Amino acid sequence: ALVAVCITLVTVSVFTICRRTFLCLVSHGDKLFPGTANGAPDNEETALLSDPANPHRTSSRLHDRPATAESNTLAAEVSDQAQSSRNSDDGSLRRDEDPSQKMRVTLFQNDRLREGRSNHAPTASGMLSGYHLRQKRVSALTEIVTEAASTRHLIWNCLKQFPTEFRRKPRRRSAILTVSGTMLLFCALFVGWTIVGIVYPGFVVSDSVALSSSDHCGIWHFDDDNAGEDAAYLDDIQSRREEARASQYVQECYGPGTEETQGCNFFYNQSIGYTMKSEQRCPFGISELCHGGLFSAVSFDTGLIDTGVIGVNAPAAHKFRRRTTCSPLNMTEDYIKSYDSGESNETAYRYFYGAKKGTDHTLETSGDPFQWRVPGYTVKIGTYFSSQYPKEDYWKPIAGLKPSKGSTMTIMFISSLHNYHTKPSYDPIFSAHKSQHFPDYRETFYYNSQPRARVLACEDTTELCSAEGKICWSMTEDGPADIPTPPTYWLMKWSLEQSSTYDSIMFRLGSALLAGQHISQSISSPLSDRQWELEVEHLFATSLARIQYDAWKIATGQDRERPGYMERTPDDARGKLCRLWKFKAFGYTNVYSWRFFGGLVVLGFIFVVSLFF
């Protein structure tokens, strides 16, 4: 900005000085000749420019020539013409006198003088065009400069006269100073506001939207077959961090009152909106599977979301929709059966919600978790996922739990450990209503006396839609042939690949639960009567935050240097996902160059125009 302003000021100043110097050279050309005598210059146009009130001055070169009768006659005519001009009302023309006629007469006289010196017959040239007049003035200036005793001395004298001319004309000086001051003030305000926005970013209200400039965009996936165990271990650690990062972001940046929270102003949209509804219809094929009956589920729905919400920079982009419906599962003997493990006197349980590879049940547990003397919650490894490719699934849900087409199913087995609650909890998942009194405490504590794990299931659905939102398809389906799939489409789709309930809890397990944040040592503060709804809502919001983070990850190619990863970018999007993701550049501000430089051009134009008035 400073460079642009300086260039503008320097250019205008140089133009002004050159123009004034040119006029000075033309108007004071007679000073080039030290022996100048009172007489007419060699060219009448030069005489008019140098002194309009005394057009009959001559140079010494004219007196050096032999006088002829014709030249004397012409000189007398010129003298008479000048005398008549001086005798008019302060040099003004009579009403019936054509101003252009005086110029024609003067030019005609000048031609006759030239012709008289060359002894040629005079030719009437009173009808000279403006072009010829300019040519004559340029010729006069060229002749003057060529015959100057010292060109540098003349130019220096003209430059020294510029400040005098500037002070002599207050109106012009006022216009120049006003426009120059306006330009400098504009620059100072712009630069100052930019500095304030960088040093105190919260003080300046600005969109500050930037476009990612990374050249390393792309989709990378872990290569399970060839990466090796060490790379797989490191990948699990990194995946857990990414999962925890999304969860933490939800707690700090989703929901009302988080707009001014530090760290929540990075994404183009702080959050992805959704609606939550309780007492919804059981999503499973057999309604008795829902613990509370037919209308005991809770659902979450984003509605149609434009990809611009997650930062995809496209004018008419595709849309997507995320839906999740969850419910605690029935725990009758049809689904949970005790058995003798044969290893101890502890009771063991098997959970029949679908077979996993090599067994006819989903999970088995033994012992009483409360007796393990460890506070907190566990989510058993039996957190299984029915993927979009059922033939490859580790878990095969029972008929009632099979998800609808294009959807996935997540089942979680949650156990309460050695936790004492200050208030009883009748939540179907976080139950704790068995009382316990300690002699040293006045309060009564409550704990979960049931050794069985509580079961919670969620069905997730993700839809990809056209820009108008009228046609939608699942993640595993190809879009309609008449709907194009530009690179922005692939950026959206792969950002949604790990957006499900399973992807929000699989690496953190029990530590992902909000109920664990209520525990200090073994004492838990009161839980909500609908704690399970808060938990699944948090998992759903975490899946949305994963979309935001994964879009960023793809746009910048964050996985490209992780061990064991290989690029899986589709051919029609390879190398085309860069510079498609926008975000809020906190600590920076946008400069609209066309507005800024356009303003400078306008001010510069006003500056130049002011020099002529």
Coordinates of C-alpha atoms in Angstrom, one line a residue:
A1 CA 0.0 0.0 0.0
L2 CA 2.8 2.4 0.9
V3 CA 4.7 1.6 -2.3
A4 CA 1.5 2.2 -4.4
V5 CA 0.9 5.6 -2.8
C6 CA 4.5 6.6 -3.2
I7 CA 4.6 5.6 -6.8
T8 CA 1.4 7.6 -7.4
L9 CA 2.7 10.7 -5.7
V10 CA 6.1 10.6 -7.4
T11 CA 4.5 10.1 -10.9
V12 CA 2.1 13.0 -10.4
S13 CA 4.9 15.2 -9.1
V14 CA 7.2 14.4 -12.0
F15 CA 4.4 15.1 -14.4
T16 CA 3.7 18.4 -12.8
I17 CA 7.3 19.5 -12.8
C18 CA 7.9 18.5 -16.4
R19 CA 4.8 20.4 -17.5
R20 CA 5.7 23.5 -15.6
T21 CA 9.3 23.3 -16.9
F22 CA 8.1 23.0 -20.5
L23 CA 5.9 26.1 -20.2
C24 CA 8.8 27.9 -18.6
L25 CA 11.1 27.0 -21.5
V26 CA 8.6 28.2 -24.0
S27 CA 7.6 31.4 -22.2
H28 CA 11.2 32.5 -21.3
G29 CA 12.9 31.4 -24.4
D30 CA 14.2 35.0 -25.2
K31 CA 16.5 34.7 -22.1
L32 CA 18.6 32.2 -24.0
F33 CA 20.2 35.1 -26.0
P34 CA 22.3 37.4 -23.9
G35 CA 22.4 40.1 -26.7
T36 CA 18.6 40.4 -27.0
A37 CA 17.4 43.8 -28.2
N38 CA 13.9 45.1 -28.2
G39 CA 12.3 43.8 -31.3
A40 CA 10.2 41.0 -32.6
P41 CA 11.2 37.4 -32.2
D42 CA 12.0 35.3 -35.2
N43 CA 8.7 33.5 -34.8
E44 CA 5.5 35.3 -34.0
E45 CA 4.0 32.3 -32.1
T46 CA 6.9 32.4 -29.7
A47 CA 6.3 36.1 -29.2
L48 CA 2.7 35.4 -28.4
L49 CA 3.6 32.8 -25.8
S50 CA 6.4 34.8 -24.2
D51 CA 4.5 38.0 -23.8
P52 CA 1.0 38.4 -25.2
A53 CA 1.0 42.1 -24.4
N54 CA 4.2 42.7 -26.4
P55 CA 4.0 40.5 -29.6
H56 CA 6.3 42.8 -31.7
R57 CA 9.5 42.0 -29.9
T58 CA 12.3 40.9 -32.2
S59 CA 15.5 38.9 -31.7
S60 CA 19.0 40.2 -32.5
R61 CA 19.2 37.7 -35.4
L62 CA 16.6 39.7 -37.3
H63 CA 18.7 42.9 -37.0
D64 CA 21.7 41.1 -38.3
R65 CA 20.2 40.6 -41.7
P66 CA 20.3 43.3 -44.4
A67 CA 17.1 45.3 -44.4
T68 CA 14.9 45.2 -47.5
A69 CA 12.1 47.4 -48.5
E70 CA 9.6 44.6 -48.2
S71 CA 10.8 43.5 -44.7
N72 CA 10.7 47.2 -43.5
T73 CA 7.1 47.4 -44.8
L74 CA 6.1 44.2 -43.0
A75 CA 7.7 45.3 -39.8
A76 CA 5.8 48.5 -40.0
E77 CA 2.6 46.6 -40.5
V78 CA 3.4 44.4 -37.5
S79 CA 4.1 47.5 -35.4
D80 CA 0.9 49.1 -36.4
Q81 CA -1.0 46.0 -35.6
A82 CA 0.6 45.8 -32.1
Q83 CA -0.2 49.5 -31.5
S84 CA -3.8 49.1 -32.4
S85 CA -4.0 46.1 -30.1
R86 CA -2.6 48.2 -27.2
N87 CA -5.0 51.1 -27.9
S88 CA -8.1 48.8 -27.5
D89 CA -9.9 48.6 -24.1
D90 CA -7.2 46.9 -22.0
G91 CA -6.3 44.7 -24.8
S92 CA -9.8 43.4 -25.3
L93 CA -11.4 42.8 -28.7
R94 CA -14.1 44.9 -30.2
R95 CA -17.6 43.3 -30.2
D96 CA -17.6 43.0 -34.0
E97 CA -14.1 41.7 -34.2
D98 CA -13.6 37.9 -34.7
P99 CA -11.0 36.6 -32.1
S100 CA -9.8 34.0 -34.6
Q101 CA -9.3 36.7 -37.2
K102 CA -6.6 38.3 -35.1
M103 CA -4.8 35.1 -34.8
R104 CA -5.1 34.6 -38.6
V105 CA -3.7 38.0 -39.2
T106 CA -0.8 37.4 -36.9
L107 CA 0.0 34.1 -38.5
F108 CA -0.2 35.7 -41.9
Q109 CA 2.2 38.5 -40.9
N110 CA 4.6 35.9 -39.5
D111 CA 4.6 34.0 -42.8
R112 CA 5.2 37.2 -44.7
L113 CA 8.2 38.0 -42.5
R114 CA 9.6 34.6 -43.2
E115 CA 9.0 34.9 -46.9
G116 CA 10.5 38.4 -46.9
R117 CA 13.8 37.1 -45.4
S118 CA 14.0 34.4 -48.0
N119 CA 13.1 36.8 -50.9
H120 CA 10.2 34.6 -51.9
A121 CA 6.8 35.8 -52.9
P122 CA 4.4 35.9 -50.0
T123 CA 1.8 33.2 -49.7
A124 CA -1.5 33.6 -47.9
S125 CA -1.5 31.2 -45.0
G126 CA -4.0 32.8 -42.7
M127 CA -6.1 29.6 -42.5
L128 CA -3.5 27.5 -40.7
S129 CA -4.9 24.6 -38.8
G130 CA -4.4 23.9 -35.1
Y131 CA -2.0 21.1 -36.1
H132 CA 0.2 23.5 -38.0
L133 CA 0.1 26.0 -35.1
R134 CA 1.4 23.3 -32.7
Q135 CA 4.1 22.3 -35.2
K136 CA 5.2 25.9 -35.4
R137 CA 5.4 26.2 -31.6
V138 CA 7.4 23.0 -31.3
S139 CA 9.7 24.3 -34.0
A140 CA 10.2 27.5 -32.1
L141 CA 11.0 25.6 -28.9
T142 CA 13.4 23.4 -30.7
E143 CA 15.2 26.4 -32.3
I144 CA 15.4 28.1 -28.9
V145 CA 16.8 25.2 -27.0
T146 CA 19.3 24.3 -29.8
E147 CA 20.7 27.8 -29.9
A148 CA 20.7 28.1 -26.1
A149 CA 24.1 29.0 -24.6
S150 CA 23.5 26.7 -21.7
T151 CA 20.5 24.3 -21.7
R152 CA 21.2 23.0 -18.2
H153 CA 21.4 26.5 -16.9
L154 CA 18.0 27.4 -18.4
I155 CA 16.3 24.3 -17.1
W156 CA 17.8 24.9 -13.6
N157 CA 16.4 28.4 -13.7
C158 CA 13.0 27.1 -14.7
L159 CA 13.0 24.6 -11.9
K160 CA 13.9 27.3 -9.4
Q161 CA 10.9 29.3 -10.6
F162 CA 8.4 26.4 -9.9
P163 CA 8.1 27.1 -6.1
T164 CA 7.6 30.8 -6.9
E165 CA 4.9 30.0 -9.4
F166 CA 3.4 27.7 -6.8
R167 CA 3.3 30.4 -4.1
R168 CA 2.0 33.0 -6.6
K169 CA -1.2 31.1 -7.4
P170 CA -3.0 30.4 -4.1
R171 CA -6.0 28.7 -5.7
R172 CA -3.8 26.1 -7.5
R173 CA -1.7 25.7 -4.4
S174 CA -4.8 25.1 -2.3
A175 CA -6.1 22.5 -4.7
I176 CA -2.8 20.6 -4.9
L177 CA -2.4 20.6 -1.1
T178 CA -6.0 19.5 -0.6
V179 CA -5.8 16.5 -2.9
S180 CA -2.3 15.6 -1.7
G181 CA -3.4 15.8 1.9
T182 CA -6.4 13.6 1.1
M183 CA -4.3 11.0 -0.5
L184 CA -1.9 10.9 2.4
L185 CA -4.7 10.8 4.9
F186 CA -6.3 7.9 3.0
C187 CA -3.1 6.0 3.0
A188 CA -2.5 6.7 6.7
L189 CA -6.0 5.5 7.7
F190 CA -5.6 2.4 5.6
V191 CA -2.2 1.4 6.9
G192 CA -3.2 2.3 10.5
W193 CA -6.4 0.3 10.4
T194 CA -4.5 -2.7 9.0
I195 CA -1.9 -2.5 11.8
V196 CA -4.6 -2.3 14.4
G197 CA -6.4 -5.3 12.8
I198 CA -3.2 -7.4 13.1
V199 CA -2.1 -6.3 16.6
Y200 CA -5.6 -6.3 18.1
P201 CA -7.6 -8.6 15.8
G202 CA -10.7 -8.6 18.0
F203 CA -11.0 -4.8 17.7
V204 CA -11.5 -4.8 13.9
V205 CA -14.7 -6.3 12.6
S206 CA -13.8 -8.0 9.3
D207 CA -14.7 -11.1 7.3
S208 CA -11.0 -11.9 7.0
V209 CA -11.8 -14.8 4.6
A210 CA -8.7 -16.3 3.0
L211 CA -8.2 -19.1 0.4
S212 CA -5.8 -22.0 1.2
S213 CA -2.7 -21.7 -1.0
S214 CA -1.3 -25.1 -0.3
D215 CA 0.0 -27.1 -3.3
H216 CA -0.1 -30.4 -1.4
C217 CA -3.8 -31.1 -1.5
G218 CA -5.1 -34.6 -1.9
I219 CA -6.7 -37.6 -0.3
W220 CA -4.4 -40.0 1.5
H221 CA -5.5 -43.2 3.3
F222 CA -3.6 -45.7 5.5
D223 CA -2.4 -48.7 3.6
D224 CA -3.3 -51.6 5.9
D225 CA -1.8 -54.3 3.8
N226 CA 1.7 -52.9 3.4
A227 CA 2.2 -50.2 6.1
G228 CA 3.4 -52.5 8.9
E229 CA 2.7 -52.7 12.6
D230 CA 4.8 -49.7 13.7
A231 CA 3.1 -47.4 11.2
A232 CA -0.3 -48.8 12.2
Y233 CA 0.4 -48.0 15.9
L234 CA 1.4 -44.4 15.0
D235 CA -1.7 -44.1 12.9
D236 CA -3.9 -45.1 15.8
I237 CA -2.3 -42.5 18.0
Q238 CA -2.8 -39.7 15.4
S239 CA -6.3 -40.8 14.7
R240 CA -7.2 -40.6 18.4
R241 CA -5.8 -37.1 18.5
E242 CA -7.9 -36.0 15.5
E243 CA -11.0 -37.5 17.1
A244 CA -10.3 -35.8 20.5
R245 CA -9.6 -32.5 18.6
A246 CA -13.0 -32.6 17.0
S247 CA -14.7 -33.4 20.3
Q248 CA -12.9 -30.6 22.1
Y249 CA -13.9 -28.2 19.4
V250 CA -17.5 -29.1 19.8
Q251 CA -17.4 -28.4 23.5
E252 CA -15.8 -25.0 23.0
C253 CA -17.3 -23.8 19.7
Y254 CA -20.7 -25.4 19.2
G255 CA -23.8 -24.0 20.9
P256 CA -24.9 -20.6 22.0
G257 CA -22.5 -18.2 23.6
T258 CA -19.4 -19.5 21.9
E259 CA -19.0 -16.8 19.2
E260 CA -16.3 -14.9 21.0
T261 CA -14.4 -18.0 22.3
Q262 CA -10.7 -17.9 21.3
G263 CA -9.9 -20.6 18.7
C264 CA -13.5 -20.7 17.3
N265 CA -12.9 -18.3 14.4
F266 CA -10.8 -20.4 12.2
F267 CA -13.3 -22.3 10.0
Y268 CA -15.4 -20.4 7.4
N269 CA -18.4 -21.3 9.5
Q270 CA -17.9 -21.8 13.2
S271 CA -20.2 -24.8 13.3
I272 CA -22.6 -26.9 11.2
G273 CA -26.1 -26.4 12.3
Y274 CA -28.5 -29.2 13.2
T275 CA -31.9 -29.8 14.9
M276 CA -32.5 -32.3 17.7
K277 CA -35.8 -34.1 18.4
S278 CA -36.7 -36.3 21.3
E279 CA -39.4 -39.1 21.5
Q280 CA -38.9 -40.1 17.9
R281 CA -39.9 -43.3 16.3
C282 CA -37.7 -46.3 17.0
P283 CA -35.3 -46.5 13.9
F284 CA -34.8 -50.3 14.1
G285 CA -36.7 -52.9 12.1
I286 CA -38.1 -54.4 15.3
S287 CA -39.5 -51.7 17.6
E288 CA -39.2 -53.8 20.7
L289 CA -35.4 -53.4 20.4
C290 CA -35.8 -49.8 21.7
H291 CA -35.6 -49.7 25.4
G292 CA -38.3 -47.2 26.0
G293 CA -40.8 -48.4 23.4
L294 CA -41.9 -47.3 19.9
F295 CA -41.3 -43.6 20.4
S296 CA -38.2 -43.5 22.6
A297 CA -35.5 -42.5 20.1
V298 CA -33.7 -39.2 19.6
S299 CA -32.8 -37.9 16.2
F300 CA -30.5 -35.3 14.8
D301 CA -30.7 -33.7 11.3
T302 CA -28.6 -31.1 9.6
G303 CA -31.0 -30.6 6.7
L304 CA -29.5 -29.7 3.3
I305 CA -26.0 -28.1 3.9
D306 CA -24.3 -26.2 1.1
T307 CA -20.7 -27.2 0.8
G308 CA -19.7 -23.6 1.3
V309 CA -20.5 -24.1 4.9
I310 CA -17.5 -26.4 5.3
G311 CA -15.3 -24.0 3.4
V312 CA -15.6 -25.4 -0.2
N313 CA -15.1 -22.4 -2.4
A314 CA -17.6 -22.8 -5.3
P315 CA -20.4 -20.5 -6.5
A316 CA -23.0 -23.3 -7.1
A317 CA -21.7 -26.3 -5.2
H318 CA -23.3 -29.6 -4.2
K319 CA -25.2 -30.1 -0.9
F320 CA -25.1 -32.8 1.7
R321 CA -27.3 -34.0 4.6
R322 CA -26.3 -35.8 7.8
R323 CA -28.9 -37.6 10.0
T324 CA -28.5 -39.8 13.1
T325 CA -31.1 -41.6 15.2
C326 CA -30.2 -43.3 18.5
S327 CA -31.8 -45.3 21.2
P328 CA -30.8 -47.5 24.2
L329 CA -31.5 -51.2 23.3
N330 CA -33.7 -53.7 25.2
M331 CA -31.7 -55.8 27.6
T332 CA -34.0 -58.7 28.1
E333 CA -32.9 -62.3 28.2
D334 CA -33.5 -62.6 24.5
Y335 CA -30.5 -60.4 23.9
I336 CA -28.3 -60.8 27.0
K337 CA -27.7 -64.2 28.5
S338 CA -25.6 -65.2 31.5
Y339 CA -23.3 -68.2 31.3
D340 CA -20.6 -70.0 33.4
S341 CA -17.2 -69.0 32.2
G342 CA -15.6 -71.9 34.1
E343 CA -12.6 -69.7 35.0
S344 CA -14.0 -68.2 38.3
N345 CA -17.1 -67.7 40.3
E346 CA -17.8 -64.5 38.5
T347 CA -20.9 -64.3 36.3
A348 CA -20.3 -63.8 32.6
Y349 CA -22.7 -62.5 30.0
R350 CA -23.1 -62.8 26.3
Y351 CA -24.8 -60.2 24.1
F352 CA -26.7 -61.4 21.1
Y353 CA -27.2 -58.3 18.9
G354 CA -25.5 -59.9 15.9
A355 CA -22.6 -62.2 15.2
K356 CA -19.1 -61.2 14.8
K357 CA -16.5 -63.3 12.9
G358 CA -15.9 -66.6 14.5
T359 CA -18.8 -66.4 17.1
D360 CA -22.5 -66.3 17.3
H361 CA -22.7 -63.4 19.7
T362 CA -21.6 -59.7 19.6
L363 CA -19.8 -59.4 22.9
E364 CA -19.1 -61.2 26.2
T365 CA -18.2 -59.8 29.6
S366 CA -17.4 -61.3 33.0
G367 CA -17.2 -59.9 36.5
D368 CA -18.6 -56.8 38.2
P369 CA -17.0 -53.6 36.9
F370 CA -17.8 -51.8 40.1
Q371 CA -15.4 -54.1 42.0
W372 CA -12.5 -53.1 39.8
R373 CA -11.8 -50.1 42.0
V374 CA -11.2 -47.9 39.0
P375 CA -13.5 -44.8 38.5
G376 CA -14.9 -43.9 35.2
Y377 CA -16.7 -45.6 32.3
T378 CA -15.7 -48.1 29.7
V379 CA -17.0 -48.6 26.3
K380 CA -16.2 -52.1 25.4
I381 CA -14.3 -53.1 22.4
G382 CA -17.6 -54.4 21.3
T383 CA -18.3 -51.0 19.8
Y384 CA -19.0 -52.3 16.3
F385 CA -19.8 -50.6 13.1
S386 CA -21.9 -51.8 10.2
S387 CA -20.2 -50.1 7.3
Q388 CA -21.4 -49.1 3.8
Y389 CA -19.9 -52.4 2.6
P390 CA -21.7 -55.1 4.6
K391 CA -19.7 -58.1 3.1
E392 CA -16.6 -56.7 4.7
D393 CA -18.0 -56.0 8.1
Y394 CA -16.6 -57.5 11.2
W395 CA -20.1 -57.4 12.9
K396 CA -23.2 -58.8 11.3
P397 CA -26.3 -57.2 13.0
I398 CA -29.4 -59.1 13.8
A399 CA -32.3 -58.5 11.4
G400 CA -33.9 -55.9 13.6
L401 CA -30.7 -53.8 13.7
K402 CA -29.8 -54.0 10.0
P403 CA -29.5 -50.4 8.8
S404 CA -31.5 -49.1 5.9
K405 CA -29.8 -48.7 2.5
G406 CA -27.0 -46.2 2.5
S407 CA -26.9 -46.0 6.3
T408 CA -24.5 -47.4 8.9
M409 CA -25.1 -48.8 12.4
T410 CA -23.0 -48.3 15.5
I411 CA -23.5 -50.3 18.7
M412 CA -21.8 -49.4 22.0
F413 CA -21.5 -51.4 25.2
I414 CA -21.1 -49.0 28.2
S415 CA -20.2 -50.0 31.7
S416 CA -20.1 -47.9 34.8
L417 CA -17.0 -48.6 37.0
H418 CA -16.3 -47.7 40.6
N419 CA -18.4 -44.5 40.7
Y420 CA -20.3 -43.0 43.6
H421 CA -22.9 -40.5 42.6
T422 CA -24.1 -37.7 44.9
K423 CA -27.6 -38.0 43.4
P424 CA -29.4 -41.1 42.1
S425 CA -29.5 -41.5 38.3
Y426 CA -32.3 -43.4 36.5
D427 CA -30.9 -42.9 33.1
P428 CA -31.2 -46.2 31.0
I429 CA -27.4 -46.1 30.2
F430 CA -25.9 -44.3 33.2
S431 CA -28.0 -45.9 35.9
A432 CA -26.9 -45.5 39.5
H433 CA -29.6 -45.9 42.2
K434 CA -28.2 -48.4 44.6
S435 CA -27.6 -46.4 47.8
Q436 CA -24.4 -46.6 49.9
H437 CA -23.8 -44.8 53.2
F438 CA -20.3 -44.1 54.7
P439 CA -19.9 -43.4 58.5
D440 CA -17.7 -40.4 57.9
Y441 CA -20.1 -38.7 55.4
R442 CA -23.5 -37.3 56.0
E443 CA -24.4 -37.7 52.4
T444 CA -25.8 -40.8 50.8
F445 CA -24.1 -42.0 47.7
Y446 CA -25.4 -44.1 44.8
Y447 CA -23.8 -46.5 42.4
N448 CA -24.6 -49.0 39.7
S449 CA -25.1 -52.5 41.0
Q450 CA -25.7 -54.2 37.7
P451 CA -22.6 -55.9 36.2
R452 CA -24.1 -56.0 32.7
A453 CA -23.0 -53.4 30.1
R454 CA -25.7 -51.1 28.9
V455 CA -26.3 -51.1 25.1
L456 CA -26.8 -48.0 22.9
A457 CA -27.2 -48.0 19.1
C458 CA -27.2 -45.3 16.5
E459 CA -28.1 -45.3 12.8
D460 CA -26.2 -42.8 10.7
T461 CA -27.2 -41.6 7.2
T462 CA -25.3 -39.4 4.9
E463 CA -26.7 -38.1 1.6
L464 CA -25.0 -36.2 -1.3
C465 CA -27.3 -33.9 -3.3
S466 CA -27.3 -31.8 -6.3
A467 CA -26.8 -28.0 -6.1
E468 CA -30.6 -27.5 -6.1
G469 CA -31.1 -30.3 -3.4
K470 CA -33.7 -32.1 -5.5
I471 CA -31.8 -35.2 -6.2
C472 CA -29.8 -37.1 -3.5
W473 CA -27.8 -40.3 -3.4
S474 CA -25.9 -42.2 -0.7
M475 CA -22.2 -42.3 -0.2
T476 CA -21.8 -45.7 -1.9
E477 CA -23.8 -44.8 -4.9
D478 CA -22.7 -43.0 -8.0
G479 CA -24.4 -39.7 -8.7
P480 CA -26.7 -39.3 -11.7
A481 CA -24.9 -39.1 -15.0
D482 CA -26.3 -35.7 -15.9
I483 CA -25.0 -34.1 -12.6
P484 CA -21.3 -33.1 -13.0
T485 CA -18.8 -34.1 -10.3
P486 CA -16.1 -31.3 -10.3
P487 CA -13.2 -31.3 -7.8
T488 CA -15.3 -29.5 -5.3
Y489 CA -17.7 -32.5 -5.2
W490 CA -14.8 -34.9 -4.3
L491 CA -13.6 -32.5 -1.6
M492 CA -17.1 -32.6 -0.1
K493 CA -17.5 -36.3 -0.4
W494 CA -14.2 -37.3 1.1
S495 CA -14.7 -34.8 3.9
L496 CA -17.8 -36.9 4.9
E497 CA -16.1 -40.3 4.8
Q498 CA -15.3 -40.3 8.5
S499 CA -18.5 -38.6 9.7
S500 CA -20.4 -41.1 11.8
T501 CA -21.0 -42.0 15.4
Y502 CA -18.4 -44.7 15.1
D503 CA -15.8 -42.3 13.9
S504 CA -16.5 -40.1 16.9
I505 CA -15.8 -42.6 19.6
M506 CA -13.8 -45.6 18.2
F507 CA -10.3 -44.5 19.4
R508 CA -11.2 -42.8 22.7
L509 CA -13.9 -45.3 23.8
G510 CA -14.8 -44.5 27.5
S511 CA -12.9 -41.3 27.6
A512 CA -15.2 -39.8 24.9
L513 CA -18.2 -39.8 27.3
L514 CA -19.2 -36.5 28.9
A515 CA -20.3 -38.4 32.0
G516 CA -16.7 -39.0 32.8
Q517 CA -16.1 -35.3 33.1
H518 CA -18.3 -35.3 36.2
I519 CA -16.0 -37.6 38.1
S520 CA -13.3 -36.5 40.5
Q521 CA -11.5 -39.4 42.1
S522 CA -14.5 -41.8 42.6
I523 CA -17.2 -39.1 43.2
S524 CA -19.5 -38.1 40.4
S525 CA -21.5 -34.9 40.4
P526 CA -25.2 -35.4 39.5
L527 CA -25.9 -36.5 35.9
S528 CA -28.9 -35.4 33.8
D529 CA -31.9 -37.7 33.8
R530 CA -31.4 -37.8 30.0
Q531 CA -27.7 -38.1 30.1
W532 CA -27.7 -40.6 27.2
E533 CA -29.3 -38.0 24.9
L534 CA -26.5 -35.5 25.8
E535 CA -23.9 -38.1 25.0
V536 CA -25.3 -39.0 21.5
E537 CA -25.8 -35.4 20.7
H538 CA -22.2 -34.7 21.5
L539 CA -21.1 -37.6 19.3
F540 CA -23.2 -36.3 16.5
A541 CA -21.8 -32.8 16.8
T542 CA -18.3 -34.4 16.9
S543 CA -19.0 -36.1 13.6
L544 CA -19.9 -32.7 12.1
A545 CA -16.7 -31.2 13.4
R546 CA -14.8 -34.1 11.8
I547 CA -16.2 -32.9 8.5
Q548 CA -14.8 -29.4 9.0
Y549 CA -11.4 -30.7 10.0
D550 CA -11.2 -33.3 7.3
A551 CA -12.0 -30.7 4.6
W552 CA -9.0 -28.7 5.9
K553 CA -6.9 -31.9 6.0
I554 CA -7.7 -32.7 2.3
A555 CA -7.2 -29.1 1.1
T556 CA -3.7 -29.0 2.7
G557 CA -2.6 -32.6 2.3
Q558 CA -1.9 -33.1 6.0
D559 CA -1.7 -36.9 5.7
R560 CA 0.9 -37.0 2.9
E561 CA 3.9 -37.3 5.2
R562 CA 2.4 -39.8 7.7
P563 CA 4.0 -43.2 7.6
G564 CA 2.1 -45.9 5.8
Y565 CA -0.2 -43.5 3.9
M566 CA -0.7 -43.5 0.1
E567 CA -2.7 -41.2 -2.1
R568 CA -6.2 -42.2 -3.1
T569 CA -7.4 -39.1 -4.9
P570 CA -9.7 -39.9 -7.8
D571 CA -8.2 -39.3 -11.2
D572 CA -10.6 -36.6 -12.2
A573 CA -9.7 -34.7 -9.0
R574 CA -6.0 -35.4 -8.7
G575 CA -4.1 -32.1 -8.4
K576 CA -7.3 -30.1 -8.6
L577 CA -8.3 -29.9 -5.0
C578 CA -5.9 -27.1 -4.2
R579 CA -7.1 -23.6 -3.6
L580 CA -10.7 -24.7 -3.2
W581 CA -10.9 -24.3 0.6
K582 CA -11.6 -21.0 2.4
F583 CA -11.2 -20.2 6.0
K584 CA -11.1 -17.2 8.4
A585 CA -7.5 -15.9 8.6
F586 CA -7.4 -14.7 12.2
G587 CA -4.9 -11.9 12.6
Y588 CA -5.1 -10.9 8.9
T589 CA -7.4 -8.7 6.9
N590 CA -8.5 -8.7 3.3
V591 CA -7.3 -5.9 1.0
Y592 CA -9.6 -5.5 -2.0
S593 CA -6.9 -4.3 -4.5
W594 CA -9.2 -3.0 -7.1
R595 CA -10.9 -0.7 -4.6
F596 CA -7.7 0.4 -3.0
F597 CA -5.8 1.1 -6.2
G598 CA -8.9 2.4 -7.9
G599 CA -9.2 5.0 -5.2
L600 CA -5.6 6.0 -5.7
V601 CA -6.2 6.4 -9.4
V602 CA -9.2 8.6 -8.9
L603 CA -7.4 10.8 -6.4
G604 CA -4.4 11.0 -8.8
F605 CA -6.7 12.0 -11.6
I606 CA -8.2 14.7 -9.5
F607 CA -4.7 15.8 -8.5
V608 CA -3.6 16.1 -12.2
V609 CA -6.8 17.9 -13.3
S610 CA -6.4 20.4 -10.4
L611 CA -3.1 21.5 -12.0
F612 CA -5.0 23.0 -15.0
F613 CA -7.5 25.1 -13.0

